[in-house]
Tab-separated table of C-alpha atoms in Angstrom:
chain	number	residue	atom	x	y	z
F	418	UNK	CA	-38.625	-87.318	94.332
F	419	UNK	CA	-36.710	-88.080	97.282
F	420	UNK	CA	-39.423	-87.268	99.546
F	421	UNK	CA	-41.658	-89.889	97.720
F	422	UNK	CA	-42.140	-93.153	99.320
F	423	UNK	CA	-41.930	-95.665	96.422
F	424	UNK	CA	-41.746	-99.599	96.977
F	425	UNK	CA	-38.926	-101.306	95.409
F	426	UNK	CA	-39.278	-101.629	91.385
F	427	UNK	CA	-41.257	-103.996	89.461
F	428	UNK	CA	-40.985	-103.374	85.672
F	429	UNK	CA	-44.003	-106.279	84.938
F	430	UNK	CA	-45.911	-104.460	87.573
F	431	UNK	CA	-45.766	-101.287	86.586
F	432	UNK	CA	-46.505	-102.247	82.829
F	433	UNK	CA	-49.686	-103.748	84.165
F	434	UNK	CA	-50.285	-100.887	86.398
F	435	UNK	CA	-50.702	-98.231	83.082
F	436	UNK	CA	-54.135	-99.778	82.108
F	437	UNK	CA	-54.861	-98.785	85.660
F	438	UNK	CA	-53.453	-94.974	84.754
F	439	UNK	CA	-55.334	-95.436	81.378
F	440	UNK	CA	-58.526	-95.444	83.392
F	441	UNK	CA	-57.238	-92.607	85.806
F	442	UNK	CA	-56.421	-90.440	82.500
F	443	UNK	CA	-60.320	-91.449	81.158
F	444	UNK	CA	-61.827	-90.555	84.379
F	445	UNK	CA	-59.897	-87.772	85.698
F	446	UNK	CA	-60.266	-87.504	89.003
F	447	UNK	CA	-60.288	-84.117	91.023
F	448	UNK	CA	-57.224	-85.743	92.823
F	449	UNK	CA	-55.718	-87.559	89.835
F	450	UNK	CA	-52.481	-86.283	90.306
F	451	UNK	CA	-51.863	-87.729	93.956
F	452	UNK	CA	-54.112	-91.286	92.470
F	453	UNK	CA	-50.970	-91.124	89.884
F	454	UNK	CA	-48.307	-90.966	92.223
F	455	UNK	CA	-49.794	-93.188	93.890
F	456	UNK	CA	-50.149	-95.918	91.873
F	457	UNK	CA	-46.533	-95.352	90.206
F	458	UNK	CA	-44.939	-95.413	93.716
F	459	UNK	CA	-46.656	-98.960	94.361
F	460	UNK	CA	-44.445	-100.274	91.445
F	461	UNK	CA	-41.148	-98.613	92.341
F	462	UNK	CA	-41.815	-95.172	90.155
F	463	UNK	CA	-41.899	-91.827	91.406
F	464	UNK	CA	-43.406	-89.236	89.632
F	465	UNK	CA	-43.196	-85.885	89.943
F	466	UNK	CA	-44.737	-82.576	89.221
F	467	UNK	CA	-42.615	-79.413	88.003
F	468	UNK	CA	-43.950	-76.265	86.905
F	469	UNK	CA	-43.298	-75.250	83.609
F	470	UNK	CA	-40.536	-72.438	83.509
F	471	UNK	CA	-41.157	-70.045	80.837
F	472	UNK	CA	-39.210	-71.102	77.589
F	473	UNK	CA	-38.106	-74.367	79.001
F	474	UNK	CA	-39.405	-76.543	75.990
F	475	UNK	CA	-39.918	-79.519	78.441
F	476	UNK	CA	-42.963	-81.764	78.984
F	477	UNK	CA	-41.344	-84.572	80.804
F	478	UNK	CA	-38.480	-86.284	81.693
F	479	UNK	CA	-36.966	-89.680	82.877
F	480	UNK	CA	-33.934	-90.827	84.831
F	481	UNK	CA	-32.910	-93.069	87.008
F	482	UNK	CA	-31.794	-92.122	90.790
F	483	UNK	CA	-30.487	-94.553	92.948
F	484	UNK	CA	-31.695	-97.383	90.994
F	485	UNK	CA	-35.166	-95.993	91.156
F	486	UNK	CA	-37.009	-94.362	88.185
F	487	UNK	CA	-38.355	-91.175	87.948
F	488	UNK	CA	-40.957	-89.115	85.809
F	489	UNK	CA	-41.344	-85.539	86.067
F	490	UNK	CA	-43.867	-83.739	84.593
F	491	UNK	CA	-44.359	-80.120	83.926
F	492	UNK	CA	-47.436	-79.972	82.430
F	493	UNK	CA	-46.078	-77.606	79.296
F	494	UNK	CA	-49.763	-76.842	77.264
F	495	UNK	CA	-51.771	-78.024	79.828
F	496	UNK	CA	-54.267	-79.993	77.909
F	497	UNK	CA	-55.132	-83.603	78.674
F	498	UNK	CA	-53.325	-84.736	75.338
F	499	UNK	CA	-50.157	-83.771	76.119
F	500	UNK	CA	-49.643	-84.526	79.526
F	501	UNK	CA	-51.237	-88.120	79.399
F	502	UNK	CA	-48.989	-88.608	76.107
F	503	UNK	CA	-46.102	-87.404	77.871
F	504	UNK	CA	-46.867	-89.310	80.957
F	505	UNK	CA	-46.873	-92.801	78.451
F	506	UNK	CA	-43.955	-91.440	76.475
F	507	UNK	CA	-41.735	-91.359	79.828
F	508	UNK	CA	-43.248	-94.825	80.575
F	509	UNK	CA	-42.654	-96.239	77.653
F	510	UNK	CA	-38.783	-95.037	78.622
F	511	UNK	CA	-38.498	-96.988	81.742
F	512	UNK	CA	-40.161	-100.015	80.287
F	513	UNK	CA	-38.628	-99.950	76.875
F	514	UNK	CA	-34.772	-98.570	77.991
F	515	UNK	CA	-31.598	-98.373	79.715
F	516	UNK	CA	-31.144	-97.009	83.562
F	517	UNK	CA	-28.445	-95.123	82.317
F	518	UNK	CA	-30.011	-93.145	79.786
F	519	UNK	CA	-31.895	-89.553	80.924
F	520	UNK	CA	-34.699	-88.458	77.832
F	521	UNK	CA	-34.942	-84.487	78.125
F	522	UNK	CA	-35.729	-83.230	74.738
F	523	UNK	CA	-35.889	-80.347	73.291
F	524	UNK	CA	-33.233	-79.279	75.220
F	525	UNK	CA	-29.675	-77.747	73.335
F	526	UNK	CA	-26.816	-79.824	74.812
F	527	UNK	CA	-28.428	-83.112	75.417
F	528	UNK	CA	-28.152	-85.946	72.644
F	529	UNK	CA	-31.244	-87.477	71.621
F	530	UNK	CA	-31.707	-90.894	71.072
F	531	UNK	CA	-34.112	-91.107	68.188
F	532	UNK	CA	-34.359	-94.294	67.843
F	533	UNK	CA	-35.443	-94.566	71.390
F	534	UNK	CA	-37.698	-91.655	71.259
F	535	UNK	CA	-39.611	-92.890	68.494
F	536	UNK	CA	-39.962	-96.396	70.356
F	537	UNK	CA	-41.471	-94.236	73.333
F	538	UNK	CA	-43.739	-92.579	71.275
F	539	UNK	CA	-44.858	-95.084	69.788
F	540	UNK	CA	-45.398	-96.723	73.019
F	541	UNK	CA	-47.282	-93.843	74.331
F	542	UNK	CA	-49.643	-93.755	71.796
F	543	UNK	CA	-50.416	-97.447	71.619
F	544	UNK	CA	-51.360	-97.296	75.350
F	545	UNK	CA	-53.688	-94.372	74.818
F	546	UNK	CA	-55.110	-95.886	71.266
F	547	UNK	CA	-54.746	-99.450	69.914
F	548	UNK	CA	-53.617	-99.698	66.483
F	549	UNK	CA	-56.586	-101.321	65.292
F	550	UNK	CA	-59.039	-98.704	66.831
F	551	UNK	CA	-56.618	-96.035	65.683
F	552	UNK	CA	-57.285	-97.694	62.034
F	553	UNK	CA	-61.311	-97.754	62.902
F	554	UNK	CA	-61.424	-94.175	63.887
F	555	UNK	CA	-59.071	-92.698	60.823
F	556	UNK	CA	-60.976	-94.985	58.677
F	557	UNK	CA	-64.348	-93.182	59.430
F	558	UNK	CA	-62.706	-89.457	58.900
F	559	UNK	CA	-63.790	-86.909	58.888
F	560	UNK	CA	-65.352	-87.253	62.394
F	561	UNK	CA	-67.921	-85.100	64.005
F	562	UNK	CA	-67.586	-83.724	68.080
F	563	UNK	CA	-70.087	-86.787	68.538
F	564	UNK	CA	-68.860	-89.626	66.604
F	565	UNK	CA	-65.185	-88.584	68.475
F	566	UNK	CA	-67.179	-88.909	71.927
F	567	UNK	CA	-68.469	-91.673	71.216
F	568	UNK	CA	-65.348	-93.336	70.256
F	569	UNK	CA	-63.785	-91.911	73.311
F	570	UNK	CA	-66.237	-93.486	75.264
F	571	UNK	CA	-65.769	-97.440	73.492
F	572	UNK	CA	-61.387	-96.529	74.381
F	573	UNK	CA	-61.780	-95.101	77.436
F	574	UNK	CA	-59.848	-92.013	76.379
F	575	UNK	CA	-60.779	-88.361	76.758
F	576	UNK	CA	-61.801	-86.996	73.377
F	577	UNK	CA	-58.827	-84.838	73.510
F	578	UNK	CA	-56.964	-87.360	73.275
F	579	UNK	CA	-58.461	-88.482	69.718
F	580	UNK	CA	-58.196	-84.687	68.613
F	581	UNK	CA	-54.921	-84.291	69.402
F	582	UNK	CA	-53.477	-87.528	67.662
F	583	UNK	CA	-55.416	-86.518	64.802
F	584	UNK	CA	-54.028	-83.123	64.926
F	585	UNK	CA	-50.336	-84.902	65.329
């Protein structure tokens, strides 16, 4: 993270900045992982990529270092799903929450904040899915591999996405 060259941080900017991302995570990019850090280290965020160590239940994490926020990402289950939720969950962290705080869960020795993690989630999955398309799409169920395509088209959302909230 160090070696990341992020301009100074602009919470309003990098709020508006995750529709941006939003597109990124519809489109997905050969490069998407340098368009991401790229874009975060516009507004001040750096984000960073971590393999995922075998049995380390981690799929992302935030803190604050040196008054500049990070997200790191190990891409635990490698599907699209997780690591763009997980990548909005950690968002929804800096926008939502304290400097001081670091979110690791899953992890034995570290108190979680539910409260806040429920706020993040929540967060994460209103980026990814309004409310009121979320209520369109479970009010059609059950859905077909086309009608979920063609809902992921209208969002502009992989159809992963859809499957996995609807698997959550």
């Amino acid at each position: 993270a160090k070696e990341i060259e992020i301009a100074e941080f602009e919470k309003k900017k990098f709020k508006a900045s995750l529709a941006e991302i939003k597109e990124l995570a519809f489109l997905m990019p050969d490069d998407f992982t340098q368009e991401l850090q790229s874009i975060c280290a516009k507004c001040g965020v750096a984000v960073v990529f971590t393999p995922n160590l075998p049995k380390a239940p981690i799929s992302g994490a935030t803190r604050w270092f040196h008054n500049k926020p990070i997200i790191q990402l190990s891409g635990r289950f490698k599907t699209n799903d997780h690591f763009w939720f997980t990548f909005f969950h950690e968002a929804g962290h800096i926008i939502l929450h304290g400097k001081k705080d670091i979110f690791l869960e899953n992890v034995k020795g570290t108190e979680l904040d539910q409260e806040k993690e429920e706020e993040a989630n929540a967060f994460a999955a209103k980026v990814l899915i309004e409310d009121k398309d979320w209520k369109e799409i479970t009010s059609n169920l059950p859905l077909m591999p086309l009608k979920i395509e063609r809902y992921a088209k209208k969002l502009r959302v992989a159809p992963g996405i859809i499957v996995g909230r609807l698997q959550h």
